[in-house]
Amino acid sequence: MIPKLNIVPFVSVDHMMSLVLAKGVERFTVELAGYIEEDFRRWDMFDKTPRVASHSAEGVIELMPTSDGTHYGFKYVNGHPKNTREGRQTVTAFGVLSDVGNGYPVLLSEMTILTALRTAAMSALAARYLAPKGSRAMAIIGNGAQCEFQALAFKALLGIESVRLFDIDPEATKKAMTNLAGSGLTLEPCTSAEAAVQGVDIITTVTADKQNATILTDNMIGSGVHINAVGGDCPGKTELHRDILLRAGIFVEFEPQTRIEGEIQQLPAEHSVQELWKVIRGEAPGRADSHQITLFDSVGFAVEDFSALRYVRDSLTDTAFSTDLDLLADPDEPRDLFGMLLRHQKVAAAAP
Amino acid sequence: MIPKLNIVPFVSVDHMMSLVLAKGVERFTVELAGYIEEDFRRWDMFDKTPRVASHSAEGVIELMPTSDGTHYGFKYVNGHPKNTREGRQTVTAFGVLSDVGNGYPVLLSEMTILTALRTAAMSALAARYLAPKGSRAMAIIGNGAQCEFQALAFKALLGIESVRLFDIDPEATKKAMTNLAGSGLTLEPCTSAEAAVQGVDIITTVTADKQNATILTDNMIGSGVHINAVGGDCPGKTELHRDILLRAGIFVEFEPQTRIEGEIQQLPAEHSVQELWKVIRGEAPGRADSHQITLFDSVGFAVEDFSALRYVRDSLTDTAFSTDLDLLADPDEPRDLFGMLLRHQKVAAAAP
């Protein structure tokens, strides 16, 4: 069969939901973490450009491209904190995967849901290398759109059994409790961040305020804890008190980007951090001992989106979870674009 | 009516062809040139980033973003010279227009056909400011995918009556002759570039070879001619002999980009050129006199694609030339992405 060269498979929001449900959220995050791990192991093959941001008073629109030399991917993502007031998402995203050899897109996909899943998979993957052995209890501070995905990814990848939840808005915590009711996790709603972190092995912060906040202070962090800091991801947006950073072993995705966007924007540029891919490759140590505080200062990097697009594309085989999009003008004779237009006119005129 | 916040209007290749045919190519280029002119007049409002290119041995994939503070647009475009061997287009493109205020895309459109039209509209618009008064005859050297669009845009915007055609492949010229047969233009196939430029007022070069070629030499260019150099548009790809550049008044879209990609990559960086928007605004002189050789060293800039997306969006009102794409995850409760997934499961389970 001759492939239709004009067609790009498109995964809509509806289809993404069906794909995720068909796999199950836990299996999806486990498999996706496998793709991310694979790509982090071949980190040096990737073209690592910083994201291209267009800032305005209301928010930011970013393009995040990368390539491994065989495929090229980019994600479009916005961040508009005031959007929720009008019933819109703060963050929405879509992405494209292309063939480097001919430049043709091979997948267009929604990425709002996919980004929540890839962020959760990335967090849990990092924790597998950094969290204390035998971690069973975690706290999630910030119970918004990403909370449940984080909980299920940590259950699936690390064997987390109980989750302590806190949000400044009790309705958000209630929503997360309801959504996770059938998950098999033991859930504990808490009335403060201090209460939430009591006795846990892992703390995830995933709050939404666009400011330098102090979700965690130094006195709240006991020895040996792993912190997964997800919410601080752009200039002027951090979640941790600086003193915590000074006590912790800090792990990042891509240092040049995290210096600008992560918690470590609070630290001098010479403060030592470790890129996670080196730990995954066994080229750098992860957690030093059971007393060390480890911090994954996550901001989200283009390679993770690339892995996610690659995973979705591979998962589509023999499913009905995509539609054909007539995105690429592909005349029979490549140099005859105008002739294609004329033939289209004839076909339209001949139609009854 | 409440707008469906998950929906982005999508213009497929089929719909773009229908839209272009419904308007007619000439009217389309005239109206589109109006949008470009409007945007060039407010040049200072645009966020002008250089394109973000990912190069490989086979070609290049580029993202071209820009914003006027109200809307944000980007184009994805590839350039793979060997693609035609496998029946693919050398260049394909698509683009997105978004609302800066909330970051939500408002249009996804094919841009392979649209780019050919915007390039032709841009060329003819520049010629309106630079070509000798009363121009009636033009030469088009390179009779590939863009040739017919150029011819019709110059007919519509400048009143060009006759076109002399040359391509190293006679089949390409034949194709263009056939496609333009009913256009009302007087067409003259030529056997050499030297023959094609005889007696014309305007010369368009739009060849495809990725190399430093010499489509035009100095002795071929008489006094007063306007050259519209379209094909030389990336590092290492030029069409004109350097001596022509030294005799010509040179006009460009965005100087920093053209220094890298245009004909003027052959010249030292201090060689004076004029950005076209200043001429359009009346802030800089265009053609000096009837003897001057003028050169529009066109490489294609993001603002033109932005104008094109804006024009297409405005043209869609009350037409059937778009479909609804379920691209944006937009739960009823913005912070409850996971709940949307659960509700989708219930709906799917309840289906017969």
Coordinates of N, CA, C and O in Angstrom, one line a residue, chain A residues 101-212:
Chain A
G101 N 14.6 12.9 8.3 CA 15.1 12.6 7.0 C 14.3 13.4 5.9 O 14.9 13.7 4.9
N102 N 13.0 13.6 6.1 CA 12.3 14.3 5.0 C 11.5 15.5 5.6 O 10.8 16.2 4.8
G103 N 11.6 15.8 6.9 CA 10.9 16.9 7.5 C 9.4 16.8 7.6 O 8.8 17.8 8.1
Y104 N 8.9 15.7 7.3 CA 7.4 15.6 7.3 C 7.0 15.2 8.8 O 7.5 14.3 9.4
P105 N 5.9 15.9 9.3 CA 5.4 15.5 10.6 C 4.8 14.0 10.5 O 4.2 13.7 9.5
V106 N 5.0 13.3 11.6 CA 4.4 11.9 11.6 C 3.4 11.8 12.7 O 2.7 10.8 12.8
L107 N 3.3 12.9 13.6 CA 2.2 12.8 14.6 C 1.9 14.3 15.1 O 2.9 15.1 15.3
L108 N 0.6 14.6 15.2 CA 0.2 15.8 15.9 C -0.6 15.3 17.1 O -1.5 14.5 16.9
S109 N -0.3 15.8 18.3 CA -1.0 15.3 19.4 C -1.4 16.4 20.4 O -0.6 17.3 20.6
E110 N -2.5 16.3 21.0 CA -2.8 17.1 22.2 C -1.7 16.8 23.2 O -1.2 15.7 23.3
M111 N -1.3 17.8 24.0 CA -0.3 17.5 25.1 C -0.6 18.1 26.4 O 0.2 18.1 27.3
T112 N -1.8 18.5 26.6 CA -2.2 19.0 28.0 C -2.2 17.9 28.9 O -1.6 17.8 30.0
I113 N -3.0 16.8 28.6 CA -3.1 15.6 29.4 C -1.7 14.9 29.4 O -1.2 14.5 30.4
L114 N -1.1 14.8 28.2 CA 0.1 14.1 28.0 C 1.2 14.7 28.9 O 2.1 14.0 29.4
T115 N 1.2 16.1 29.0 CA 2.3 16.7 29.8 C 2.1 16.4 31.3 O 3.1 16.2 32.0
A116 N 0.9 16.4 31.7 CA 0.7 16.0 33.1 C 1.2 14.6 33.4 O 1.9 14.3 34.4
L117 N 1.0 13.7 32.4 CA 1.5 12.3 32.5 C 3.0 12.2 32.4 O 3.7 11.5 33.2
R118 N 3.6 13.0 31.5 CA 5.0 12.9 31.4 C 5.7 13.6 32.6 O 6.8 13.1 33.0
T119 N 5.1 14.6 33.1 CA 5.7 15.2 34.3 C 5.7 14.2 35.5 O 6.7 14.1 36.2
A120 N 4.6 13.6 35.6 CA 4.5 12.6 36.7 C 5.5 11.4 36.5 O 6.1 11.0 37.4
A121 N 5.6 10.9 35.2 CA 6.5 9.9 34.9 C 7.9 10.3 35.2 O 8.7 9.5 35.7
M122 N 8.3 11.5 34.8 CA 9.6 12.1 35.0 C 9.9 12.1 36.5 O 11.0 11.8 37.0
S123 N 8.9 12.7 37.3 CA 9.1 12.8 38.7 C 9.4 11.4 39.4 O 10.3 11.3 40.2
A124 N 8.6 10.5 39.0 CA 8.7 9.1 39.6 C 10.0 8.5 39.2 O 10.7 7.8 39.9
L125 N 10.4 8.7 37.9 CA 11.6 8.1 37.4 C 12.8 8.7 38.2 O 13.7 7.9 38.6
A126 N 12.8 10.0 38.4 CA 13.9 10.6 39.1 C 13.9 10.1 40.6 O 15.0 9.8 41.1
A127 N 12.7 9.9 41.2 CA 12.7 9.4 42.5 C 13.2 8.0 42.6 O 13.7 7.6 43.7
R128 N 13.0 7.2 41.6 CA 13.6 5.8 41.6 C 15.1 5.8 41.8 O 15.7 4.9 42.4
Y129 N 15.7 6.9 41.3 CA 17.2 7.0 41.5 C 17.6 7.8 42.7 O 18.7 7.7 43.2
L130 N 16.7 8.6 43.3 CA 17.1 9.5 44.3 C 16.4 9.3 45.7 O 17.0 9.6 46.7
A131 N 15.2 8.8 45.7 CA 14.4 8.7 46.9 C 15.0 7.6 47.8 O 15.7 6.7 47.3
P132 N 14.8 7.7 49.1 CA 15.3 6.6 50.0 C 14.7 5.2 49.6 O 13.5 5.2 49.2
K133 N 15.5 4.2 49.8 CA 15.0 2.8 49.5 C 13.8 2.5 50.3 O 13.8 2.8 51.5
G134 N 12.9 1.8 49.7 CA 11.7 1.4 50.5 C 10.7 2.5 50.8 O 9.9 2.4 51.8
S135 N 10.8 3.6 50.1 CA 9.8 4.7 50.3 C 8.4 4.2 50.2 O 8.1 3.5 49.2
R136 N 7.5 4.5 51.1 CA 6.1 4.1 51.0 C 5.1 5.2 51.2 O 4.0 5.1 50.8
A137 N 5.6 6.3 51.8 CA 4.7 7.4 52.1 C 5.2 8.7 51.4 O 6.4 9.0 51.5
M138 N 4.2 9.4 50.8 CA 4.6 10.7 50.2 C 3.6 11.8 50.6 O 2.5 11.5 50.9
A139 N 4.1 13.0 50.5 CA 3.2 14.2 50.6 C 3.1 14.9 49.3 O 4.1 14.9 48.5
I140 N 1.9 15.3 48.9 CA 1.7 16.1 47.7 C 1.1 17.5 48.2 O 0.0 17.5 48.7
I141 N 1.9 18.5 48.0 CA 1.5 19.9 48.4 C 1.1 20.6 47.1 O 2.0 20.8 46.2
G142 N -0.1 21.0 47.0 CA -0.7 21.5 45.7 C -1.5 20.4 45.1 O -0.9 19.4 44.6
N143 N -2.8 20.5 45.2 CA -3.7 19.4 44.7 C -4.5 19.8 43.5 O -5.7 19.4 43.4
G144 N -3.8 20.5 42.6 CA -4.5 20.9 41.3 C -4.4 19.9 40.3 O -4.5 18.7 40.5
A145 N -4.3 20.3 39.0 CA -4.5 19.5 37.8 C -3.5 18.3 37.8 O -3.8 17.3 37.2
Q146 N -2.3 18.4 38.4 CA -1.3 17.4 38.2 C -1.2 16.4 39.4 O -0.6 15.4 39.3
C147 N -1.9 16.7 40.5 CA -1.8 15.9 41.7 C -2.0 14.4 41.6 O -1.2 13.6 41.9
E148 N -3.2 14.1 41.0 CA -3.5 12.6 40.9 C -2.5 11.9 40.0 O -2.2 10.7 40.3
F149 N -2.1 12.5 39.0 CA -1.1 11.8 38.1 C 0.2 11.5 38.8 O 0.8 10.5 38.7
Q150 N 0.6 12.5 39.7 CA 1.8 12.3 40.5 C 1.6 11.1 41.4 O 2.5 10.3 41.5
A151 N 0.5 11.1 42.1 CA 0.2 10.0 43.1 C 0.3 8.7 42.4 O 0.9 7.7 42.9
L152 N -0.4 8.5 41.3 CA -0.4 7.2 40.6 C 0.9 6.8 40.0 O 1.3 5.6 40.0
A153 N 1.7 7.8 39.5 CA 3.0 7.5 39.0 C 3.9 7.0 40.1 O 4.7 6.0 39.9
F154 N 3.8 7.6 41.3 CA 4.7 7.2 42.4 C 4.2 5.8 42.9 O 5.1 5.0 43.4
K155 N 2.9 5.6 42.9 CA 2.4 4.2 43.3 C 3.0 3.2 42.3 O 3.5 2.2 42.7
A156 N 2.9 3.5 41.0 CA 3.2 2.5 40.0 C 4.8 2.2 39.9 O 5.2 1.1 39.8
L157 N 5.5 3.3 40.0 CA 7.0 3.2 39.8 C 7.8 2.9 41.1 O 8.9 2.4 41.0
L158 N 7.2 3.4 42.2 CA 8.0 3.3 43.5 C 7.4 2.4 44.5 O 8.0 2.1 45.5
G159 N 6.1 2.1 44.3 CA 5.4 1.3 45.4 C 4.9 2.2 46.5 O 4.8 1.7 47.6
I160 N 4.7 3.5 46.2 CA 4.1 4.3 47.3 C 2.7 3.8 47.6 O 1.9 3.5 46.8
E161 N 2.5 3.8 49.0 CA 1.2 3.2 49.5 C 0.3 4.3 50.1 O -0.9 4.1 50.0
S162 N 0.9 5.3 50.7 CA 0.0 6.3 51.3 C 0.5 7.7 50.9 O 1.6 8.0 50.7
V163 N -0.6 8.6 50.7 CA -0.3 10.0 50.2 C -1.0 10.9 51.1 O -2.2 10.8 51.4
R164 N -0.2 11.9 51.6 CA -0.8 13.0 52.4 C -0.9 14.2 51.6 O 0.0 14.7 50.9
L165 N -2.1 14.8 51.6 CA -2.5 15.8 50.7 C -2.7 17.2 51.4 O -3.4 17.2 52.4
F166 N -2.2 18.2 50.8 CA -2.5 19.6 51.3 C -2.6 20.6 50.1 O -1.8 20.5 49.2
D167 N -3.6 21.5 50.2 CA -3.7 22.6 49.3 C -4.3 23.7 50.1 O -5.1 23.5 51.0
I168 N -3.9 25.0 49.7 CA -4.4 26.1 50.5 C -6.0 26.2 50.2 O -6.7 26.8 51.0
D169 N -6.4 25.6 49.1 CA -7.8 25.5 48.8 C -8.3 24.1 49.2 O -8.0 23.1 48.5
P170 N -9.1 23.9 50.3 CA -9.6 22.6 50.7 C -10.4 21.9 49.6 O -10.4 20.7 49.6
E171 N -11.0 22.7 48.8 CA -11.8 22.0 47.7 C -10.9 21.2 46.7 O -11.3 20.2 46.2
A172 N -9.7 21.7 46.5 CA -8.8 21.0 45.6 C -8.4 19.7 46.2 O -8.3 18.7 45.5
T173 N -8.1 19.7 47.5 CA -7.8 18.4 48.2 C -9.0 17.5 48.1 O -8.8 16.3 47.9
K174 N -10.2 18.0 48.3 CA -11.4 17.1 48.3 C -11.5 16.5 46.9 O -11.8 15.3 46.7
K175 N -11.3 17.3 45.9 CA -11.3 16.9 44.5 C -10.4 15.7 44.3 O -10.7 14.7 43.7
A176 N -9.1 15.9 44.7 CA -8.1 14.9 44.6 C -8.5 13.6 45.3 O -8.3 12.5 44.8
M177 N -9.0 13.7 46.5 CA -9.4 12.6 47.3 C -10.5 11.8 46.6 O -10.4 10.6 46.5
T178 N -11.5 12.5 46.0 CA -12.6 11.8 45.3 C -12.0 11.1 44.1 O -12.3 9.9 43.8
N179 N -11.1 11.8 43.3 CA -10.6 11.2 42.1 C -9.7 10.0 42.4 O -9.7 9.1 41.5
L180 N -9.1 10.0 43.5 CA -8.1 8.9 43.8 C -8.8 7.8 44.7 O -8.1 6.9 45.1
A181 N -10.1 8.0 45.0 CA -10.8 7.0 45.9 C -10.6 5.6 45.6 O -10.3 4.7 46.4
G182 N -10.6 5.2 44.3 CA -10.6 3.8 43.9 C -9.2 3.3 43.6 O -9.0 2.3 43.0
S183 N -8.1 4.1 43.9 CA -6.8 3.9 43.5 C -6.0 2.8 44.3 O -5.0 2.3 43.8
G184 N -6.5 2.5 45.5 CA -5.8 1.6 46.3 C -4.8 2.3 47.2 O -4.1 1.7 48.1
L185 N -4.6 3.6 47.0 CA -3.7 4.4 47.9 C -4.4 4.8 49.2 O -5.7 5.0 49.2
T186 N -3.7 4.8 50.3 CA -4.2 5.3 51.5 C -4.1 6.8 51.5 O -3.0 7.3 51.3
L187 N -5.2 7.6 51.6 CA -5.2 9.0 51.4 C -5.4 9.7 52.8 O -6.3 9.4 53.5
E188 N -4.6 10.8 53.0 CA -4.8 11.6 54.3 C -4.8 13.0 53.9 O -3.8 13.6 53.6
P189 N -6.0 13.7 54.1 CA -6.1 15.1 53.8 C -5.4 15.8 55.0 O -5.7 15.4 56.2
C190 N -4.7 16.9 54.8 CA -4.0 17.6 55.9 C -4.4 19.1 55.8 O -4.7 19.6 54.8
T191 N -4.2 19.7 57.0 CA -4.7 21.1 57.1 C -3.5 22.1 57.0 O -3.8 23.3 57.0
S192 N -2.3 21.6 56.8 CA -1.2 22.5 56.6 C -0.1 21.7 55.9 O -0.1 20.5 55.9
A193 N 0.8 22.5 55.3 CA 2.0 21.8 54.7 C 2.8 21.1 55.7 O 3.3 20.0 55.5
E194 N 2.9 21.7 56.9 CA 3.7 21.1 58.0 C 3.1 19.8 58.4 O 3.8 18.8 58.6
A195 N 1.8 19.7 58.5 CA 1.1 18.4 58.8 C 1.3 17.4 57.7 O 1.6 16.2 57.9
A196 N 1.3 17.9 56.4 CA 1.4 17.0 55.3 C 2.7 16.2 55.2 O 2.8 15.1 54.9
V197 N 3.8 16.9 55.6 CA 5.1 16.3 55.5 C 5.5 15.4 56.6 O 6.6 14.8 56.6
Q198 N 4.7 15.3 57.6 CA 5.0 14.5 58.8 C 5.2 13.0 58.4 O 4.3 12.3 57.9
G199 N 6.4 12.5 58.6 CA 6.7 11.1 58.5 C 6.8 10.6 57.1 O 6.9 9.4 56.9
V200 N 6.8 11.4 56.1 CA 6.9 10.9 54.7 C 8.3 10.8 54.2 O 9.2 11.4 54.7
D201 N 8.5 9.9 53.2 CA 9.8 9.7 52.6 C 10.0 10.7 51.4 O 11.2 11.0 51.1
I202 N 8.9 11.1 50.8 CA 9.0 11.9 49.5 C 8.0 13.0 49.7 O 6.9 12.8 50.1
I203 N 8.4 14.2 49.3 CA 7.6 15.4 49.2 C 7.5 15.9 47.8 O 8.6 16.3 47.2
T204 N 6.3 16.0 47.2 CA 6.1 16.6 45.9 C 5.5 18.0 46.2 O 4.4 18.1 46.8
T205 N 6.1 19.0 45.6 CA 5.5 20.3 45.6 C 5.0 20.7 44.2 O 5.9 20.6 43.3
V206 N 3.8 20.9 44.0 CA 3.3 21.2 42.7 C 2.1 22.2 42.8 O 1.0 22.0 42.4
T207 N 2.5 23.4 43.2 CA 1.6 24.5 43.4 C 1.6 25.4 42.1 O 2.6 25.3 41.3
A208 N 0.7 26.3 42.0 CA 0.5 27.0 40.8 C 0.8 28.5 40.8 O 0.9 29.2 39.8
D209 N 1.0 29.1 42.0 CA 1.2 30.5 42.1 C 2.4 31.0 41.4 O 3.5 30.4 41.6
K210 N 2.3 32.0 40.6 CA 3.4 32.5 39.9 C 4.2 33.6 40.7 O 4.0 34.8 40.5
Q211 N 4.9 33.1 41.7 CA 5.7 34.0 42.5 C 6.7 33.3 43.3 O 6.8 32.0 43.2
N212 N 7.6 34.0 43.9 CA 8.6 33.3 44.8 C 7.9 33.0 46.1 O 7.8 33.8 47.0

